[in-house]
Amino acid sequence: MNAFKTGALLALLMPFGLLAEPNNWERFRGPNGTGKSDSNKIPTTFSATEGVVWKVPLKGTGNSSPIIWNDRVFVHSSEQDGTKRYLISLDATNGKVLWTKEFSGAKAKTHVKNSLASCTPTTDGERIYNIVWNGEEISLFAHDFNGKELWKRDFGKYVSQHGPGHSPIVVNGKIIFNNDQDGSAQLFALDSKTGKTVWEAPRKAFRACYSTPLLNKSPEGKMELLVGTTAGITSYDPDKGSENWSYTWSFTKSPLRTVASPIVAAGVVIACSGDGAGDRHLIAVRLGGKGDVTGTNLAWENRKIFPYVPTMLSKDDFVFSVTDKGMAMCHIANSGKEVWTNRLDSPVTASPVMIGDNIFAIGEDGTVYVFKAQGSFQQIAKNTMGEPVFASPAVANDKLFVRGKEHLFCIGKK
């Protein structure tokens, strides 16, 4: 089976839990955005020098996460002065840079914790799809694995108080791109071979949101695309773009920004929102139904303690989260009942990952906390990367890939 057919099969089967692919981490937070890997060969104890298969300096800087397909790593980056953006391809086995594509750009305002290159690429095994913001406008590019540009789709001016950070995904031959901005919001499905629009769906706009959609098997047994933004959570038919059901978010004060991506656990879809002032609001919405389910499907909500930027994790009936201020927590997925909380020593921006039965959470100072994904808190390791980390890590080929401020690390057994 060739790479593209394999990718198409993965796109169809991964959300149904029928197939695992240990060699690939093809989008933000890996297969279907779960942030989970079944690998049992990645060490829990390491440092910037010990347990490192390779460590390479990256051209430019950025918060884009690395993605991996077999023996290739792809990462998005920007020059510090903003004059250029890059798509970089590396050999996953040794970190050697294979090629670099350059894009013109300019310096522009971002949040102090954001960057000019925070959009994570995605791949189907045949093409790499990456969003580039040149400081004013955004474009979505498709390149082959040799770095040849295949198509480009311009989306015009991008307006956001904090800069870019939204990431596309591949769904059965279509690129799903949630172009959510300050005052403008549109969900696109593009043909992966041409970049032409297959369908588009308008969404109510508030403040720019950066959450990444995911797929789910609905209670009716059909594949649905779940999108969470300040507007709320919506279930779409991924082939047609038609709406199955929607839940409208209601806020106590001003609408909050949705940065963390939604997750599915124990029959509910969970979405978080927040702002820089410290306001937070989580909603857990029961899956299924038709039309407006705002009045019927809310399972539970919390307006105080959950994350703003880091995306949550799920296992069995539990949901695990690490807040921006560094509080690790475990709750019951379908009720919100607290199981445990434990404070870490540093604030966290990167989304944690679950590798086997362990959660790896990386602080902004580069500290890597490793603790059990279970009903009681048990920290088993505390490591350091030796430099700040804001990008979410990736897991593939029994290796952990961590993008620091200056280097890309590959952690594993040599």
PDB file of C-alpha atoms in Angstrom, residues 121-303:
ATOM      1  CA  PRO A 121       1.498  21.574   9.497  1.00  0.00           C
ATOM      2  CA  THR A 122      -0.278  18.338   8.619  1.00  0.00           C
ATOM      3  CA  THR A 123       0.415  15.540   6.118  1.00  0.00           C
ATOM      4  CA  ASP A 124      -1.318  12.615   4.430  1.00  0.00           C
ATOM      5  CA  GLY A 125       1.930  10.842   3.542  1.00  0.00           C
ATOM      6  CA  GLU A 126       2.044  12.346   0.060  1.00  0.00           C
ATOM      7  CA  ARG A 127       1.853  16.104   0.672  1.00  0.00           C
ATOM      8  CA  ILE A 128       2.604  18.487   3.522  1.00  0.00           C
ATOM      9  CA  TYR A 129       0.047  21.224   4.145  1.00  0.00           C
ATOM     10  CA  ASN A 130       1.167  24.308   6.059  1.00  0.00           C
ATOM     11  CA  ILE A 131      -0.308  27.700   6.890  1.00  0.00           C
ATOM     12  CA  VAL A 132       1.929  30.739   6.510  1.00  0.00           C
ATOM     13  CA  TRP A 133       1.133  34.179   7.908  1.00  0.00           C
ATOM     14  CA  ASN A 134       3.297  36.866   6.326  1.00  0.00           C
ATOM     15  CA  GLY A 135       2.345  39.409   8.974  1.00  0.00           C
ATOM     16  CA  GLU A 136      -0.794  40.562   7.165  1.00  0.00           C
ATOM     17  CA  GLU A 137      -2.279  37.724   5.113  1.00  0.00           C
ATOM     18  CA  ILE A 138      -2.485  33.953   5.459  1.00  0.00           C
ATOM     19  CA  SER A 139      -1.967  31.285   2.800  1.00  0.00           C
ATOM     20  CA  LEU A 140      -2.188  27.505   2.836  1.00  0.00           C
ATOM     21  CA  PHE A 141       0.524  25.681   0.863  1.00  0.00           C
ATOM     22  CA  ALA A 142       0.873  22.093  -0.316  1.00  0.00           C
ATOM     23  CA  HIS A 143       4.366  20.639  -0.932  1.00  0.00           C
ATOM     24  CA  ASP A 144       5.471  17.145  -1.851  1.00  0.00           C
ATOM     25  CA  PHE A 145       7.998  15.242   0.241  1.00  0.00           C
ATOM     26  CA  ASN A 146      10.844  16.650  -1.876  1.00  0.00           C
ATOM     27  CA  GLY A 147       9.841  20.227  -1.078  1.00  0.00           C
ATOM     28  CA  LYS A 148       8.195  21.027  -4.411  1.00  0.00           C
ATOM     29  CA  GLU A 149       5.278  23.451  -4.143  1.00  0.00           C
ATOM     30  CA  LEU A 150       2.134  21.827  -5.585  1.00  0.00           C
ATOM     31  CA  TRP A 151      -0.465  24.480  -4.872  1.00  0.00           C
ATOM     32  CA  LYS A 152      -1.139  27.580  -2.827  1.00  0.00           C
ATOM     33  CA  ARG A 153      -4.441  28.942  -1.534  1.00  0.00           C
ATOM     34  CA  ASP A 154      -4.625  32.565  -0.368  1.00  0.00           C
ATOM     35  CA  PHE A 155      -7.159  33.499   2.325  1.00  0.00           C
ATOM     36  CA  GLY A 156      -6.502  37.224   2.514  1.00  0.00           C
ATOM     37  CA  LYS A 157      -6.023  39.382   5.554  1.00  0.00           C
ATOM     38  CA  TYR A 158      -5.718  37.722   8.947  1.00  0.00           C
ATOM     39  CA  VAL A 159      -6.794  39.735  11.985  1.00  0.00           C
ATOM     40  CA  SER A 160      -6.085  38.635  15.525  1.00  0.00           C
ATOM     41  CA  GLN A 161      -5.035  40.373  18.714  1.00  0.00           C
ATOM     42  CA  HIS A 162      -2.490  37.622  19.427  1.00  0.00           C
ATOM     43  CA  GLY A 163      -1.285  36.503  15.982  1.00  0.00           C
ATOM     44  CA  PRO A 164      -1.797  33.108  14.288  1.00  0.00           C
ATOM     45  CA  GLY A 165      -1.902  29.606  15.738  1.00  0.00           C
ATOM     46  CA  HIS A 166      -4.585  27.550  13.963  1.00  0.00           C
ATOM     47  CA  SER A 167      -3.613  24.233  12.358  1.00  0.00           C
ATOM     48  CA  PRO A 168      -5.195  22.303   9.450  1.00  0.00           C
ATOM     49  CA  ILE A 169      -6.025  18.587   9.418  1.00  0.00           C
ATOM     50  CA  VAL A 170      -6.555  15.973   6.691  1.00  0.00           C
ATOM     51  CA  VAL A 171      -9.895  14.169   6.471  1.00  0.00           C
ATOM     52  CA  ASN A 172     -10.426  11.660   3.642  1.00  0.00           C
ATOM     53  CA  GLY A 173      -8.770  13.670   0.866  1.00  0.00           C
ATOM     54  CA  LYS A 174      -9.834  17.047   2.241  1.00  0.00           C
ATOM     55  CA  ILE A 175      -7.917  19.709   4.163  1.00  0.00           C
ATOM     56  CA  ILE A 176     -10.063  21.055   6.983  1.00  0.00           C
ATOM     57  CA  PHE A 177      -9.073  24.587   7.939  1.00  0.00           C
ATOM     58  CA  ASN A 178     -10.940  26.606  10.571  1.00  0.00           C
ATOM     59  CA  ASN A 179     -10.209  30.199   9.573  1.00  0.00           C
ATOM     60  CA  ASP A 180     -11.376  31.803  12.819  1.00  0.00           C
ATOM     61  CA  GLN A 181     -10.346  35.449  13.306  1.00  0.00           C
ATOM     62  CA  ASP A 182     -11.316  38.566  15.219  1.00  0.00           C
ATOM     63  CA  GLY A 183     -14.674  39.384  13.665  1.00  0.00           C
ATOM     64  CA  SER A 184     -14.592  36.724  10.921  1.00  0.00           C
ATOM     65  CA  ALA A 185     -14.983  32.931  11.004  1.00  0.00           C
ATOM     66  CA  GLN A 186     -15.258  30.352   8.236  1.00  0.00           C
ATOM     67  CA  LEU A 187     -14.726  26.578   8.205  1.00  0.00           C
ATOM     68  CA  PHE A 188     -13.217  25.328   4.927  1.00  0.00           C
ATOM     69  CA  ALA A 189     -12.786  21.909   3.361  1.00  0.00           C
ATOM     70  CA  LEU A 190     -10.281  21.991   0.477  1.00  0.00           C
ATOM     71  CA  ASP A 191      -9.420  19.300  -2.041  1.00  0.00           C
ATOM     72  CA  SER A 192      -6.022  17.973  -0.972  1.00  0.00           C
ATOM     73  CA  LYS A 193      -4.813  17.598  -4.577  1.00  0.00           C
ATOM     74  CA  THR A 194      -5.811  21.029  -5.866  1.00  0.00           C
ATOM     75  CA  GLY A 195      -6.588  23.329  -2.920  1.00  0.00           C
ATOM     76  CA  LYS A 196     -10.012  24.103  -4.384  1.00  0.00           C
ATOM     77  CA  THR A 197     -12.968  24.507  -2.040  1.00  0.00           C
ATOM     78  CA  VAL A 198     -15.060  21.355  -1.570  1.00  0.00           C
ATOM     79  CA  TRP A 199     -17.373  23.018   0.930  1.00  0.00           C
ATOM     80  CA  GLU A 200     -17.388  25.916   3.369  1.00  0.00           C
ATOM     81  CA  ALA A 201     -19.464  26.693   6.422  1.00  0.00           C
ATOM     82  CA  PRO A 202     -19.768  30.124   8.068  1.00  0.00           C
ATOM     83  CA  ARG A 203     -19.374  30.291  11.847  1.00  0.00           C
ATOM     84  CA  LYS A 204     -20.262  33.060  14.258  1.00  0.00           C
ATOM     85  CA  ALA A 205     -17.166  35.168  14.910  1.00  0.00           C
ATOM     86  CA  PHE A 206     -15.943  36.605  18.194  1.00  0.00           C
ATOM     87  CA  ARG A 207     -12.227  36.659  19.074  1.00  0.00           C
ATOM     88  CA  ALA A 208      -9.797  34.562  17.033  1.00  0.00           C
ATOM     89  CA  CYS A 209      -9.755  30.925  18.159  1.00  0.00           C
ATOM     90  CA  TYR A 210      -6.962  28.401  17.622  1.00  0.00           C
ATOM     91  CA  SER A 211      -8.563  25.059  18.492  1.00  0.00           C
ATOM     92  CA  THR A 212      -8.082  22.208  16.014  1.00  0.00           C
ATOM     93  CA  PRO A 213     -11.089  20.077  14.903  1.00  0.00           C
ATOM     94  CA  LEU A 214     -11.270  16.307  15.397  1.00  0.00           C
ATOM     95  CA  LEU A 215     -13.265  13.348  14.137  1.00  0.00           C
ATOM     96  CA  ASN A 216     -15.642  11.196  16.150  1.00  0.00           C
ATOM     97  CA  LYS A 217     -17.934   8.234  15.659  1.00  0.00           C
ATOM     98  CA  SER A 218     -21.364   9.573  16.536  1.00  0.00           C
ATOM     99  CA  PRO A 219     -23.841   7.640  18.694  1.00  0.00           C
ATOM    100  CA  GLU A 220     -25.670   6.958  15.420  1.00  0.00           C
ATOM    101  CA  GLY A 221     -22.536   5.263  14.051  1.00  0.00           C
ATOM    102  CA  LYS A 222     -21.569   7.951  11.539  1.00  0.00           C
ATOM    103  CA  MET A 223     -18.330   9.880  11.263  1.00  0.00           C
ATOM    104  CA  GLU A 224     -18.674  13.490  12.396  1.00  0.00           C
ATOM    105  CA  LEU A 225     -16.331  16.471  12.452  1.00  0.00           C
ATOM    106  CA  LEU A 226     -16.346  18.294  15.798  1.00  0.00           C
ATOM    107  CA  VAL A 227     -15.374  21.982  15.873  1.00  0.00           C
ATOM    108  CA  GLY A 228     -15.109  24.036  19.039  1.00  0.00           C
ATOM    109  CA  THR A 229     -14.731  27.835  19.134  1.00  0.00           C
ATOM    110  CA  THR A 230     -16.114  30.756  21.123  1.00  0.00           C
ATOM    111  CA  ALA A 231     -19.353  30.251  19.181  1.00  0.00           C
ATOM    112  CA  GLY A 232     -19.744  26.799  20.727  1.00  0.00           C
ATOM    113  CA  ILE A 233     -19.379  23.193  19.607  1.00  0.00           C
ATOM    114  CA  THR A 234     -20.744  22.009  16.260  1.00  0.00           C
ATOM    115  CA  SER A 235     -20.957  18.576  14.661  1.00  0.00           C
ATOM    116  CA  TYR A 236     -20.567  18.566  10.868  1.00  0.00           C
ATOM    117  CA  ASP A 237     -20.795  15.955   8.145  1.00  0.00           C
ATOM    118  CA  PRO A 238     -17.113  15.952   7.041  1.00  0.00           C
ATOM    119  CA  ASP A 239     -17.998  15.055   3.442  1.00  0.00           C
ATOM    120  CA  LYS A 240     -20.701  17.652   2.828  1.00  0.00           C
ATOM    121  CA  GLY A 241     -20.151  20.323   5.481  1.00  0.00           C
ATOM    122  CA  SER A 242     -23.773  20.124   6.610  1.00  0.00           C
ATOM    123  CA  GLU A 243     -24.501  20.651  10.288  1.00  0.00           C
ATOM    124  CA  ASN A 244     -25.679  17.734  12.426  1.00  0.00           C
ATOM    125  CA  TRP A 245     -26.080  19.547  15.743  1.00  0.00           C
ATOM    126  CA  SER A 246     -24.738  22.571  17.562  1.00  0.00           C
ATOM    127  CA  TYR A 247     -24.289  23.796  21.123  1.00  0.00           C
ATOM    128  CA  THR A 248     -24.106  27.556  21.685  1.00  0.00           C
ATOM    129  CA  TRP A 249     -21.638  28.738  24.330  1.00  0.00           C
ATOM    130  CA  SER A 250     -23.037  31.150  26.933  1.00  0.00           C
ATOM    131  CA  PHE A 251     -20.627  33.268  28.972  1.00  0.00           C
ATOM    132  CA  THR A 252     -21.096  35.091  32.266  1.00  0.00           C
ATOM    133  CA  LYS A 253     -19.321  38.222  31.009  1.00  0.00           C
ATOM    134  CA  SER A 254     -17.543  38.782  27.686  1.00  0.00           C
ATOM    135  CA  PRO A 255     -17.067  35.840  25.288  1.00  0.00           C
ATOM    136  CA  LEU A 256     -13.829  33.983  25.990  1.00  0.00           C
ATOM    137  CA  ARG A 257     -11.237  32.760  23.495  1.00  0.00           C
ATOM    138  CA  THR A 258     -10.958  29.046  22.605  1.00  0.00           C
ATOM    139  CA  VAL A 259      -7.299  28.062  22.278  1.00  0.00           C
ATOM    140  CA  ALA A 260      -7.146  24.464  23.545  1.00  0.00           C
ATOM    141  CA  SER A 261      -8.611  21.871  21.190  1.00  0.00           C
ATOM    142  CA  PRO A 262     -11.717  19.853  22.135  1.00  0.00           C
ATOM    143  CA  ILE A 263     -11.445  16.219  23.235  1.00  0.00           C
ATOM    144  CA  VAL A 264     -13.933  13.345  23.370  1.00  0.00           C
ATOM    145  CA  ALA A 265     -14.270  11.124  26.438  1.00  0.00           C
ATOM    146  CA  ALA A 266     -17.002   8.917  27.935  1.00  0.00           C
ATOM    147  CA  GLY A 267     -19.756  10.136  25.610  1.00  0.00           C
ATOM    148  CA  VAL A 268     -19.056  13.861  25.920  1.00  0.00           C
ATOM    149  CA  VAL A 269     -17.055  16.413  23.955  1.00  0.00           C
ATOM    150  CA  ILE A 270     -15.146  18.805  26.199  1.00  0.00           C
ATOM    151  CA  ALA A 271     -14.032  22.307  25.228  1.00  0.00           C
ATOM    152  CA  CYS A 272     -12.189  24.955  27.244  1.00  0.00           C
ATOM    153  CA  SER A 273     -11.946  28.717  26.852  1.00  0.00           C
ATOM    154  CA  GLY A 274     -10.328  31.591  28.706  1.00  0.00           C
ATOM    155  CA  ASP A 275      -8.541  34.926  28.519  1.00  0.00           C
ATOM    156  CA  GLY A 276      -5.430  36.652  29.807  1.00  0.00           C
ATOM    157  CA  ALA A 277      -7.268  38.090  32.798  1.00  0.00           C
ATOM    158  CA  GLY A 278      -7.708  34.587  34.200  1.00  0.00           C
ATOM    159  CA  ASP A 279     -11.349  33.935  33.304  1.00  0.00           C
ATOM    160  CA  ARG A 280     -12.063  30.299  32.402  1.00  0.00           C
ATOM    161  CA  HIS A 281     -15.041  28.294  31.185  1.00  0.00           C
ATOM    162  CA  LEU A 282     -15.221  24.581  30.353  1.00  0.00           C
ATOM    163  CA  ILE A 283     -18.237  22.859  28.829  1.00  0.00           C
ATOM    164  CA  ALA A 284     -18.830  19.105  28.522  1.00  0.00           C
ATOM    165  CA  VAL A 285     -21.553  18.422  25.946  1.00  0.00           C
ATOM    166  CA  ARG A 286     -23.187  15.037  25.437  1.00  0.00           C
ATOM    167  CA  LEU A 287     -22.694  13.687  21.944  1.00  0.00           C
ATOM    168  CA  GLY A 288     -25.570  13.051  19.568  1.00  0.00           C
ATOM    169  CA  GLY A 289     -28.852  14.718  18.688  1.00  0.00           C
ATOM    170  CA  LYS A 290     -30.018  16.989  15.889  1.00  0.00           C
ATOM    171  CA  GLY A 291     -30.212  20.729  15.461  1.00  0.00           C
ATOM    172  CA  ASP A 292     -29.778  23.044  18.449  1.00  0.00           C
ATOM    173  CA  VAL A 293     -28.891  20.939  21.517  1.00  0.00           C
ATOM    174  CA  THR A 294     -28.008  23.895  23.773  1.00  0.00           C
ATOM    175  CA  GLY A 295     -30.948  23.284  26.066  1.00  0.00           C
ATOM    176  CA  THR A 296     -30.559  19.523  26.351  1.00  0.00           C
ATOM    177  CA  ASN A 297     -26.988  18.267  25.990  1.00  0.00           C
ATOM    178  CA  LEU A 298     -24.876  20.060  28.604  1.00  0.00           C
ATOM    179  CA  ALA A 299     -23.455  17.361  30.898  1.00  0.00           C
ATOM    180  CA  TRP A 300     -21.465  19.700  33.164  1.00  0.00           C
ATOM    181  CA  GLU A 301     -19.474  22.922  33.134  1.00  0.00           C
ATOM    182  CA  ASN A 302     -16.820  24.692  35.191  1.00  0.00           C
ATOM    183  CA  ARG A 303     -16.030  28.408  35.190  1.00  0.00           C
TER     184      ARG A 303
END
